[in-house]
Short mmCIF file of C-alpha atoms and ligand atoms in Angstrom, two decimals:
data_model
loop_
_atom_site.label_atom_id
_atom_site.label_comp_id
_atom_site.label_asym_id
_atom_site.label_seq_id
_atom_site.Cartn_x
_atom_site.Cartn_y
_atom_site.Cartn_z
CA MET A 1 75.65 71.30 114.88
CA ASP A 2 74.93 74.80 116.16
CA ILE A 3 77.88 75.87 118.23
CA SER A 4 78.46 79.57 118.05
CA SER A 5 81.27 80.09 120.53
CA GLY A 6 84.93 79.88 119.54
CA LYS A 7 85.77 78.21 122.82
CA MET A 8 83.24 75.49 122.06
CA ASP A 9 84.80 74.83 118.65
CA LYS A 10 88.12 74.26 120.35
CA ILE A 11 86.57 71.93 122.94
CA VAL A 12 84.84 69.89 120.23
CA ALA A 13 88.13 69.63 118.32
CA LEU A 14 90.00 68.54 121.45
CA CYS A 15 87.33 65.94 122.23
CA LYS A 16 87.81 64.41 118.80
CA ARG A 17 91.62 64.76 118.66
CA ARG A 18 92.18 63.08 122.01
CA GLY A 19 89.43 60.47 121.88
CA PHE A 20 86.73 61.80 124.17
CA ILE A 21 83.77 62.08 121.80
CA PHE A 22 83.28 61.15 118.14
CA GLN A 23 80.36 61.61 115.79
CA SER A 24 78.37 58.38 115.62
CA SER A 25 79.11 56.28 112.49
CA GLU A 26 81.41 59.01 111.28
CA ILE A 27 82.82 56.98 108.37
CA TYR A 28 79.33 57.04 106.83
CA GLY A 29 78.94 60.77 107.31
CA GLY A 30 77.58 60.60 110.85
CA ILE A 31 73.97 60.75 112.01
CA ASN A 32 72.54 63.87 113.56
CA GLY A 33 71.99 63.75 117.32
CA PHE A 34 74.05 60.62 118.05
CA TRP A 35 77.53 60.47 119.57
CA ASP A 36 80.16 57.87 120.46
CA TYR A 37 82.49 58.12 123.42
CA GLY A 38 86.12 57.18 122.73
CA PRO A 39 88.53 55.62 125.24
CA LEU A 40 88.84 58.79 127.35
CA GLY A 41 85.17 59.76 127.06
CA ALA A 42 84.10 56.29 128.15
CA GLU A 43 86.33 56.56 131.25
CA LEU A 44 85.03 60.04 132.05
CA LYS A 45 81.41 58.95 131.78
CA ARG A 46 82.07 55.88 133.88
CA ASN A 47 83.76 58.00 136.58
CA LEU A 48 80.75 60.31 136.62
CA LYS A 49 78.21 57.48 136.87
CA ASN A 50 80.26 55.63 139.50
CA ALA A 51 80.59 58.79 141.61
CA TRP A 52 76.81 59.34 141.43
CA TRP A 53 76.07 55.75 142.42
CA GLU A 54 78.68 55.70 145.19
CA ASP A 55 77.77 59.09 146.67
CA ILE A 56 74.01 59.07 146.23
CA VAL A 57 72.87 55.45 146.28
CA ARG A 58 75.48 54.03 148.66
CA GLY A 59 76.04 57.33 150.46
CA PRO A 60 75.62 57.44 153.34
CA LEU A 61 73.64 60.63 152.79
CA ILE A 62 72.15 62.37 155.78
CA GLY A 63 68.56 63.63 155.37
CA PRO A 64 66.94 66.86 156.56
CA GLN A 65 66.14 65.43 160.03
CA GLY A 66 69.56 63.78 160.50
CA GLU A 67 68.25 60.42 159.27
CA LEU A 68 70.11 58.10 156.88
CA VAL A 69 68.75 58.53 153.37
CA GLU A 70 67.64 55.17 152.05
CA ILE A 71 68.08 54.50 148.33
CA VAL A 72 68.05 51.23 146.39
CA GLY A 73 69.05 50.61 142.79
CA LEU A 74 67.17 49.37 139.74
CA ASP A 75 68.03 48.42 136.17
CA SER A 76 64.82 48.26 134.17
CA SER A 77 64.32 47.47 130.48
CA ILE A 78 64.45 50.13 127.78
CA ILE A 79 61.37 48.80 126.00
CA MET A 80 58.31 48.61 128.21
CA ASN A 81 54.70 47.69 127.70
CA PRO A 82 53.43 50.60 125.55
CA LYS A 83 50.51 51.09 127.96
CA ALA A 84 53.05 52.50 130.44
CA TRP A 85 53.67 55.40 128.04
CA VAL A 86 49.96 56.05 127.67
CA ALA A 87 49.66 56.21 131.47
CA SER A 88 52.68 58.46 131.84
CA GLY A 89 51.22 60.94 129.37
CA HIS A 90 54.02 60.52 126.81
CA VAL A 91 51.89 59.02 124.05
CA GLY A 92 49.37 61.81 124.30
CA GLY A 93 51.49 64.71 125.35
CA PHE A 94 55.21 64.24 124.73
CA ASN A 95 55.08 66.76 121.97
CA ASP A 96 57.04 69.87 121.22
CA PRO A 97 55.16 72.38 119.12
CA MET A 98 57.64 73.45 116.42
CA VAL A 99 57.82 76.45 114.15
CA ASP A 100 59.69 76.45 110.83
CA CYS A 101 61.10 79.52 109.10
CA ARG A 102 60.44 79.44 105.34
CA GLU A 103 63.21 81.98 104.72
CA THR A 104 66.12 80.50 106.69
CA LYS A 105 64.87 76.87 106.94
CA ASN A 106 65.59 77.01 110.69
CA ARG A 107 63.29 75.20 113.09
CA TYR A 108 62.43 76.43 116.59
CA ARG A 109 60.49 75.18 119.58
CA ALA A 110 57.47 77.48 119.76
CA ASP A 111 57.68 77.69 123.54
CA HIS A 112 61.26 78.95 123.31
CA LEU A 113 60.24 82.01 121.27
CA LEU A 114 59.41 85.48 122.57
CA SER A 115 57.80 88.26 120.56
CA ALA A 116 57.62 92.01 121.11
CA GLU A 117 56.30 94.85 119.00
CA VAL A 118 58.73 97.48 117.70
CA VAL A 119 57.18 100.91 118.05
CA GLY A 120 58.63 103.94 116.25
CA ASN A 121 58.27 107.59 117.17
CA GLN A 122 58.11 110.18 114.41
CA LYS A 123 57.57 113.74 115.51
CA GLY A 124 55.69 112.61 118.57
CA GLU A 125 53.54 110.13 116.66
CA ARG A 126 53.81 106.46 117.51
CA GLN A 127 53.70 103.89 114.74
CA SER A 128 54.12 100.11 114.72
CA LEU A 129 57.19 98.93 112.81
CA GLY A 130 56.24 95.26 113.16
CA TRP A 131 56.80 92.36 115.55
CA LEU A 132 60.19 90.80 116.21
CA VAL A 133 60.59 87.23 117.45
CA VAL A 134 63.74 86.19 119.32
CA LEU A 135 64.93 83.10 121.15
CA GLU A 136 64.30 83.26 124.90
CA GLY A 137 67.36 83.44 127.16
CA ASP A 138 69.57 85.91 128.96
CA ARG A 139 70.46 87.73 125.72
CA ALA A 140 66.90 88.02 124.40
CA GLU A 141 66.52 91.70 125.28
CA GLU A 142 69.91 92.67 123.84
CA VAL A 143 69.22 90.79 120.57
CA TRP A 144 65.74 92.30 120.26
CA LEU A 145 67.04 95.86 120.81
CA LYS A 146 69.79 95.50 118.20
CA ARG A 147 67.31 94.29 115.59
CA ALA A 148 64.71 96.88 116.61
CA GLU A 149 67.26 99.70 116.18
CA LYS A 150 68.16 98.38 112.73
CA LEU A 151 64.48 98.32 111.77
CA ALA A 152 63.94 101.88 113.07
CA LYS A 153 67.02 103.14 111.20
CA LYS A 154 65.75 101.62 107.95
CA ARG A 155 62.42 103.40 108.44
CA GLN A 156 64.20 106.60 109.55
CA VAL A 157 62.35 106.90 112.83
CA ASP A 158 63.37 106.78 116.48
CA LEU A 159 62.37 103.94 118.79
CA ALA A 160 59.50 104.87 121.10
CA SER A 161 60.78 102.37 123.67
CA LYS A 162 63.99 100.40 124.01
CA LYS A 163 62.41 97.91 126.37
CA PRO A 164 60.55 95.00 124.76
CA GLU A 165 57.15 94.08 126.16
CA TRP A 166 57.31 90.33 125.77
CA ILE A 167 54.47 88.12 124.69
CA PRO A 168 55.34 84.40 124.45
CA TYR A 169 55.09 83.62 120.74
CA PRO A 170 52.40 80.89 121.06
CA MET A 171 50.20 83.42 122.91
CA LEU A 172 50.42 86.09 120.23
CA PRO A 173 47.06 86.56 118.44
CA LEU A 174 46.88 84.71 115.11
CA GLU A 175 46.64 87.84 112.95
CA LYS A 176 49.83 89.23 114.51
CA ARG A 177 51.67 85.89 114.25
CA ALA A 178 51.19 85.94 110.48
CA GLY A 179 53.36 89.03 110.09
CA VAL A 180 56.19 88.60 112.61
CA ILE A 181 59.88 88.63 111.66
CA GLY A 182 61.46 85.33 112.75
CA PRO A 183 64.60 85.04 114.93
CA ASP A 184 67.02 84.79 112.01
CA ALA A 185 64.86 86.16 109.19
CA GLU A 186 64.91 89.48 107.34
CA GLN A 187 61.40 89.32 105.89
CA PRO A 188 58.14 89.35 107.87
CA GLY A 189 55.67 86.47 107.67
CA THR A 190 58.06 83.57 107.14
CA LEU A 191 57.26 81.56 110.28
CA THR A 192 54.86 78.64 109.99
CA GLU A 193 52.17 77.92 112.56
CA PRO A 194 53.38 75.73 115.47
CA ARG A 195 53.09 72.00 114.68
CA GLN A 196 53.23 69.04 117.06
CA PHE A 197 55.96 66.38 116.91
CA ASN A 198 55.96 63.31 119.14
CA LEU A 199 59.45 62.81 120.48
CA MET A 200 59.25 59.07 121.17
CA PHE A 201 61.10 56.64 118.89
CA LYS A 202 58.77 53.88 117.73
CA THR A 203 59.84 50.31 117.11
CA MET A 204 58.24 46.90 116.51
CA VAL A 205 58.31 43.97 118.90
CA GLY A 206 58.02 40.47 117.42
CA ALA A 207 57.85 39.15 113.88
CA VAL A 208 54.56 40.65 112.71
CA GLU A 209 54.61 44.35 111.97
CA ASP A 210 51.09 45.41 112.89
CA SER A 211 49.87 48.14 115.20
CA ASN A 212 49.73 45.72 118.15
CA ALA A 213 53.49 45.30 117.85
CA THR A 214 54.28 48.99 118.25
CA ALA A 215 56.55 49.78 121.17
CA TYR A 216 58.69 52.75 122.16
CA LEU A 217 62.27 53.32 123.17
CA ARG A 218 61.93 54.89 126.61
CA PRO A 219 62.25 58.69 126.61
CA GLU A 220 63.13 58.70 130.33
CA THR A 221 64.26 56.06 132.82
CA ALA A 222 61.75 57.30 135.42
CA GLN A 223 58.76 55.23 134.27
CA GLY A 224 60.72 51.98 134.72
CA ILE A 225 61.02 52.98 138.37
CA PHE A 226 57.34 53.84 138.88
CA VAL A 227 56.09 50.58 137.35
CA ASN A 228 58.43 48.65 139.68
CA PHE A 229 57.40 50.54 142.82
CA ARG A 230 55.30 47.61 144.09
CA ASN A 231 58.00 45.04 143.24
CA VAL A 232 60.63 46.95 145.18
CA LEU A 233 58.31 47.39 148.17
CA ASP A 234 57.50 43.68 148.19
CA THR A 235 61.08 42.47 147.87
CA SER A 236 63.21 44.86 149.89
CA ARG A 237 62.81 46.18 153.39
CA VAL A 238 62.46 49.81 152.39
CA LYS A 239 60.24 52.20 154.28
CA ILE A 240 59.06 55.60 153.19
CA PRO A 241 60.86 57.98 152.79
CA PHE A 242 63.12 56.09 150.39
CA GLY A 243 64.39 56.36 146.85
CA ILE A 244 64.88 54.14 143.82
CA ALA A 245 67.81 55.06 141.59
CA GLN A 246 68.56 54.10 138.03
CA ILE A 247 71.16 54.96 135.40
CA GLY A 248 70.31 54.16 131.81
CA LYS A 249 69.80 55.16 128.22
CA ALA A 250 66.91 57.32 127.10
CA PHE A 251 65.89 58.21 123.56
CA ARG A 252 64.12 61.28 122.21
CA ASN A 253 63.62 62.07 118.58
CA GLU A 254 64.62 65.69 119.19
CA VAL A 255 63.58 67.91 116.31
CA THR A 256 66.62 70.12 116.60
CA PRO A 257 69.52 68.20 118.14
CA ARG A 258 72.31 70.71 118.71
CA ASN A 259 75.18 72.09 120.73
CA PHE A 260 77.38 68.98 120.54
CA THR A 261 76.06 66.35 122.97
CA PHE A 262 73.84 68.82 124.85
CA ARG A 263 70.68 67.94 122.94
CA SER A 264 71.12 64.41 121.61
CA ARG A 265 68.63 61.84 120.41
CA GLU A 266 70.21 59.06 122.47
CA PHE A 267 71.54 59.93 125.91
CA GLU A 268 71.90 58.61 129.43
CA GLN A 269 70.09 59.68 132.55
CA MET A 270 70.82 59.23 136.26
CA GLU A 271 67.45 59.44 137.99
CA ILE A 272 66.19 59.05 141.53
CA GLU A 273 62.51 58.77 142.33
CA PHE A 274 62.30 59.59 146.02
CA PHE A 275 59.03 58.56 147.69
CA VAL A 276 57.88 60.64 150.66
CA PRO A 277 54.74 61.18 152.77
CA PRO A 278 52.86 64.07 151.08
CA GLU A 279 53.37 66.41 154.04
CA GLN A 280 57.16 65.99 153.82
CA ALA A 281 57.36 66.80 150.11
CA GLU A 282 58.42 70.42 150.50
CA GLU A 283 61.21 69.54 152.95
CA TRP A 284 62.63 66.79 150.72
CA TYR A 285 62.31 68.95 147.62
CA GLN A 286 64.53 71.59 149.30
CA PHE A 287 66.89 68.86 150.50
CA TRP A 288 67.42 67.43 147.04
CA ARG A 289 67.87 70.85 145.41
CA GLU A 290 70.68 71.65 147.83
CA GLN A 291 72.16 68.17 147.87
CA ARG A 292 72.40 67.95 144.09
CA TYR A 293 73.98 71.39 143.80
CA LYS A 294 76.63 70.46 146.38
CA TRP A 295 77.34 67.19 144.61
CA TRP A 296 78.13 68.77 141.25
CA ILE A 297 80.49 71.17 143.04
CA SER A 298 82.13 68.25 144.88
CA ILE A 299 83.13 66.61 141.60
CA GLY A 300 84.77 69.73 140.28
CA ILE A 301 82.15 72.02 138.70
CA SER A 302 82.96 75.67 139.51
CA PRO A 303 80.29 77.37 141.66
CA GLU A 304 80.29 80.44 139.40
CA ASN A 305 79.18 78.26 136.47
CA LEU A 306 76.35 76.45 138.27
CA ARG A 307 73.05 77.83 139.48
CA VAL A 308 69.73 76.54 140.76
CA ARG A 309 66.75 78.17 139.09
CA ALA A 310 63.15 77.59 140.12
CA GLN A 311 60.91 77.06 137.09
CA THR A 312 58.13 79.52 136.46
CA LYS A 313 54.52 78.29 136.58
CA GLU A 314 54.39 78.32 132.75
CA GLU A 315 57.47 76.09 132.48
CA LEU A 316 56.24 73.36 134.83
CA ALA A 317 55.67 69.94 133.24
CA HIS A 318 52.17 68.47 133.45
CA TYR A 319 53.15 66.18 136.34
CA ALA A 320 54.66 69.03 138.38
CA GLN A 321 51.78 71.51 138.14
CA ALA A 322 50.31 70.64 141.52
CA GLY A 323 53.48 70.29 143.55
CA ALA A 324 56.03 72.31 145.49
CA GLY A 325 57.70 73.19 142.21
CA SER A 326 60.54 72.20 139.93
CA SER A 327 64.03 73.57 139.78
CA ASP A 328 66.72 73.30 137.16
CA LEU A 329 70.37 73.00 138.02
CA GLU A 330 71.90 74.97 135.20
CA TYR A 331 75.44 75.14 133.91
CA ARG A 332 76.99 78.03 132.01
CA PHE A 333 78.05 76.15 128.85
CA PRO A 334 80.23 78.09 126.36
CA PHE A 335 77.32 78.03 123.87
CA THR A 336 74.87 79.45 126.43
CA ASP A 337 77.31 81.95 128.00
CA PRO A 338 76.43 84.40 129.54
CA GLY A 339 73.23 82.36 129.96
CA PHE A 340 72.86 78.85 131.38
CA GLY A 341 71.58 75.48 130.11
CA GLU A 342 69.84 72.67 132.02
CA LEU A 343 72.07 70.01 133.54
CA GLU A 344 69.61 68.40 135.93
CA GLY A 345 66.00 68.86 137.00
CA VAL A 346 64.66 68.45 140.54
CA ALA A 347 60.89 68.09 140.37
CA HIS A 348 58.13 67.52 142.86
CA ARG A 349 55.95 65.17 140.80
CA ALA A 350 53.36 64.88 143.58
CA ASP A 351 51.50 61.53 143.28
CA TYR A 352 50.77 61.97 139.57
CA ASP A 353 52.72 58.95 138.28
CA LEU A 354 51.66 56.34 140.84
CA ARG A 355 48.03 57.37 140.44
CA GLN A 356 48.26 57.17 136.66
CA HIS A 357 49.82 53.70 136.74
CA ALA A 358 47.39 52.51 139.42
CA GLU A 359 44.50 53.50 137.16
CA HIS A 360 45.86 52.38 133.77
CA SER A 361 47.25 49.05 135.03
CA LYS A 362 44.09 48.45 137.11
CA GLN A 363 46.34 47.69 140.09
CA GLY A 364 44.46 50.30 142.11
CA ASP A 365 45.38 50.33 145.79
CA ARG A 366 48.24 47.89 145.21
CA MET A 367 50.23 50.87 143.96
CA LYS A 368 49.71 52.59 147.32
CA TYR A 369 52.09 52.42 150.24
CA TYR A 370 50.91 50.90 153.49
CA ASP A 371 52.28 52.96 156.37
CA GLN A 372 52.33 50.62 159.36
CA GLU A 373 52.92 53.32 161.94
CA ARG A 374 50.00 55.39 160.71
CA ASN A 375 47.94 52.34 159.76
CA GLU A 376 47.14 54.13 156.55
CA ARG A 377 47.41 53.36 152.85
CA TYR A 378 48.30 56.25 150.57
CA PHE A 379 50.01 57.32 147.35
CA PRO A 380 53.36 58.77 148.37
CA HIS A 381 54.60 61.95 146.74
CA ILE A 382 57.70 61.88 144.60
CA ILE A 383 60.73 64.14 144.47
CA GLU A 384 62.75 63.46 141.35
CA PRO A 385 66.35 64.56 140.87
CA SER A 386 66.98 63.72 137.20
CA ALA A 387 70.43 64.36 135.75
CA GLY A 388 71.87 63.87 132.27
CA VAL A 389 75.09 61.86 132.11
CA ASP A 390 76.07 63.31 128.75
CA ARG A 391 75.34 66.88 129.81
CA GLY A 392 77.27 66.16 133.02
CA ALA A 393 80.28 64.87 131.07
CA LEU A 394 80.08 67.90 128.76
CA ALA A 395 79.92 70.29 131.73
CA LEU A 396 82.94 68.55 133.28
CA ILE A 397 84.93 68.94 130.06
CA CYS A 398 83.91 72.58 129.55
CA ASP A 399 84.65 73.46 133.17
CA ALA A 400 88.03 71.72 133.07
CA TYR A 401 89.14 73.46 129.86
CA VAL A 402 91.88 76.02 130.60
CA GLU A 403 93.96 77.81 127.97
CA ASP A 404 97.53 78.37 129.09
CA PRO A 405 99.92 79.81 126.49
CA ASN A 406 102.86 79.09 128.81
CA ARG A 407 102.49 75.34 128.41
CA PRO A 408 103.70 73.38 125.39
CA SER A 409 100.16 71.96 125.01
CA GLY A 410 98.65 75.50 125.09
CA VAL A 411 95.69 74.04 126.97
CA PHE A 412 95.02 71.68 129.84
CA LEU A 413 91.97 70.01 131.34
CA LYS A 414 91.71 70.66 135.03
CA PHE A 415 89.54 67.65 135.93
CA HIS A 416 88.94 66.78 139.55
CA PRO A 417 91.27 63.74 140.09
CA ARG A 418 88.22 61.57 140.75
CA MET A 419 86.76 62.43 137.33
CA ALA A 420 90.01 62.42 135.32
CA PRO A 421 89.91 59.63 132.69
CA VAL A 422 93.62 58.88 133.23
CA LYS A 423 94.73 59.21 136.83
CA ALA A 424 98.47 59.16 136.26
CA GLY A 425 101.16 59.10 133.58
CA ILE A 426 104.20 56.96 134.33
CA PHE A 427 107.42 57.75 132.50
CA PRO A 428 111.02 56.63 132.55
CA LEU A 429 113.09 59.76 131.90
CA VAL A 430 115.01 57.78 129.26
CA ASP A 431 114.74 54.19 128.09
CA LYS A 432 118.12 53.24 129.62
CA GLU A 433 119.73 51.79 132.76
CA GLY A 434 116.61 49.85 133.76
CA MET A 435 114.42 52.96 134.16
CA ALA A 436 111.78 51.61 131.79
CA GLU A 437 111.57 48.37 133.79
CA ILE A 438 111.03 50.28 137.06
CA ALA A 439 108.38 52.45 135.38
CA GLU A 440 106.64 49.36 134.04
CA GLY A 441 106.60 47.79 137.51
CA LEU A 442 104.96 50.92 138.89
CA TYR A 443 102.49 50.96 136.01
CA ARG A 444 101.45 47.36 136.65
CA GLU A 445 100.98 48.15 140.33
CA LEU A 446 98.82 51.26 139.78
CA ARG A 447 96.76 49.63 137.01
CA LYS A 448 95.31 47.25 139.57
CA ARG A 449 93.26 50.19 140.88
CA TRP A 450 93.15 52.95 138.30
CA ASN A 451 93.32 53.79 134.63
CA VAL A 452 96.93 54.93 134.24
CA GLN A 453 99.23 55.20 131.23
CA LEU A 454 102.82 54.13 130.69
CA ASP A 455 104.68 56.24 128.13
CA ILE A 456 108.27 55.30 127.40
CA LYS A 457 109.19 57.08 124.19
CA GLN A 458 109.41 60.80 123.17
CA ASN A 459 110.99 63.67 125.03
CA ILE A 460 109.60 64.29 128.48
CA GLY A 461 108.10 67.71 127.56
CA LYS A 462 105.92 66.14 124.87
CA ARG A 463 104.79 63.43 127.24
CA TYR A 464 103.78 66.02 129.87
CA ALA A 465 102.00 68.06 127.18
CA ARG A 466 99.89 65.09 126.13
CA MET A 467 98.93 64.34 129.72
CA ASP A 468 97.98 68.01 130.30
CA GLU A 469 95.73 67.99 127.28
CA ILE A 470 93.80 64.94 128.46
CA GLY A 471 93.62 66.19 132.05
CA THR A 472 95.87 63.67 133.83
CA PRO A 473 96.40 65.11 137.32
CA TYR A 474 99.76 63.48 138.17
CA CYS A 475 102.83 62.24 136.31
CA PHE A 476 105.44 60.03 137.96
CA THR A 477 108.90 60.01 136.41
CA VAL A 478 111.62 57.46 137.04
CA ASP A 479 115.04 59.10 136.60
CA THR A 480 118.70 58.54 137.46
CA GLN A 481 118.11 59.38 141.11
CA THR A 482 115.50 56.62 141.32
CA LEU A 483 118.26 54.11 140.66
CA SER A 484 120.11 55.20 143.78
CA ASP A 485 117.40 56.20 146.29
CA ASN A 486 114.14 54.62 145.05
CA THR A 487 112.31 57.93 144.77
CA VAL A 488 110.35 59.31 141.78
CA THR A 489 109.27 62.82 140.83
CA VAL A 490 105.56 63.68 140.96
CA ARG A 491 104.42 66.49 138.69
CA ASP A 492 101.20 68.25 139.58
CA ARG A 493 99.18 69.17 136.46
CA ASP A 494 97.70 72.37 137.87
CA THR A 495 100.64 73.91 139.72
CA LEU A 496 103.39 72.35 137.55
CA GLN A 497 105.29 71.80 140.81
CA GLN A 498 107.46 68.72 141.11
CA GLU A 499 108.40 66.90 144.29
CA ARG A 500 110.14 63.63 145.07
CA ILE A 501 108.40 60.82 146.89
CA PRO A 502 109.48 57.25 147.62
CA LEU A 503 108.45 54.77 144.93
CA SER A 504 106.79 52.71 147.65
CA GLN A 505 104.51 55.68 148.53
CA VAL A 506 103.11 56.30 145.04
CA THR A 507 99.96 54.19 145.49
CA ALA A 508 99.12 55.82 148.82
CA PHE A 509 99.83 59.27 147.37
CA LEU A 510 97.47 58.71 144.44
CA ALA A 511 94.79 57.15 146.65
CA SER A 512 94.83 60.20 148.94
CA LYS A 513 94.26 62.50 145.95
CA ILE A 514 91.56 60.44 144.23
CA ASP A 515 89.56 58.81 146.97
N1 LIG B 1 62.21 62.08 134.28
C1 LIG B 1 62.31 63.49 134.12
C2 LIG B 1 63.02 63.89 132.92
O1 LIG B 1 63.34 63.09 132.05
P1 LIG B 1 64.01 65.96 131.69
O2 LIG B 1 64.26 67.36 132.21
O3 LIG B 1 63.26 65.81 130.43
O4 LIG B 1 63.29 65.22 132.89
C3 LIG B 1 66.26 65.11 132.67
O5 LIG B 1 65.39 65.23 131.56
C4 LIG B 1 67.70 65.37 132.24
O6 LIG B 1 68.03 64.54 131.12
C5 LIG B 1 67.96 66.80 131.77
O7 LIG B 1 68.23 67.66 132.84
C6 LIG B 1 69.17 66.61 130.89
O8 LIG B 1 70.36 66.60 131.64
C7 LIG B 1 68.94 65.24 130.29
N2 LIG B 1 68.39 65.35 128.92
C8 LIG B 1 67.11 65.55 128.58
N3 LIG B 1 66.98 65.60 127.24
C9 LIG B 1 68.21 65.45 126.73
C10 LIG B 1 68.76 65.41 125.40
N4 LIG B 1 67.98 65.51 124.33
N5 LIG B 1 70.09 65.24 125.25
C11 LIG B 1 70.91 65.10 126.33
N6 LIG B 1 70.45 65.12 127.60
C12 LIG B 1 69.13 65.29 127.81
#
């Protein structure tokens, strides 16, 4: 795991200590790129997926022209006919060219590397000191300059320029590539030539293991939606523009899984394929970019840690080359800080996918949409907001993490109440005079609607500390006064304020905060 920031180390430790995220099959030493969600992690993920489904699929969302946005759900199989992956371009093109460093044994994606020449200046004469390769990102220039200055010092010359003139590493001429100094290397010439790796996991279907039995674990949920386009049209009363939404597992044999769950080999996606008339693509693309940004903020992500970045022409995936563009919603994770990492993509895929499937499946015009009003049959364009559930859960945890030396726990998770895995802690102040029985009654009542915890033992400070550390927004305590006036104290996790409310009002109080 490559997690360089101290804050991230603490978050990873908290996730394990409190049961959010564990290494997969840890008792056997784990397996790189796979993670298990513990009791709290499972709740958090479920809250995230439920919120997405409720807010986006059920809505009601209002579209750019004031119309109701129509979206229906789908749950397609993970293993599909392998021809679907030929049509989608994944069999031929789902490759990351990788570069290995012979000195450090590190492996990099070639398209994530930037190179720039270091030029020295000795008594007015310019001389090349070599080529430095660094990882792209907001700190690329700073890293390059530090290493360039070190190189110049060693050669006892000044730098002719402190500004790197970038050339993407794969575009560097071959003879120059042979002598570059890799991102973490000291010696020149230790990087291998870029090599292709297909990221799809292969498996066998049926009893006979021959090449006809080869199938793939889906690397995205999107293709399950495209191949069902006709089925959905034929069986539901949807009219363009409309969307099909799906939440499900995806698998990619990532060459360098890293940064905790950020780049995993098994992960979940929440994808919408939104079908529009081609001339409305630009409008819906803008709509979804804005809508998705607002949604992440609405579930508690801080605006200063989220940005929308339009991809450059070079970054665009094959299916998005012809369209209105693609944008990434990026979160400032502790391991990317001060830079950002992708949380969700919003892509205009044009009509690439439906055309591909129409041709490869020989369904032809059956994959087109018949527009009754226009009396016209056409391939609709697609706007695709595609979010990662695991990256979403990780962003929620990172954003909620607050260090507070004034609390016994030293740290608390400031989850939005809707996302919090445990909505409330219920405590009797002491296990005497029937307080525990009242607390248990309240617990049984609240459990009908939410995940809440009853904690009877330990001193009250320790119980609050535990709830702070797992991000429980409210704690209700039954005390001596409850016995006389039927009120309980409510403690607010963020403000630490306490107030008294009638026992009979607790459910309504919690509902008003969560729903
Ligand atoms: N259908 C389009 C598609 O799959 P993508 O950008 O490759 O696009 C969409 O993936 C989202 O899935 C990403 O924004 C990210 O949140 C998540 N994702 C992709 N690869 C991932 C990985 N290896 N580990 C965790 N999440 C990943």
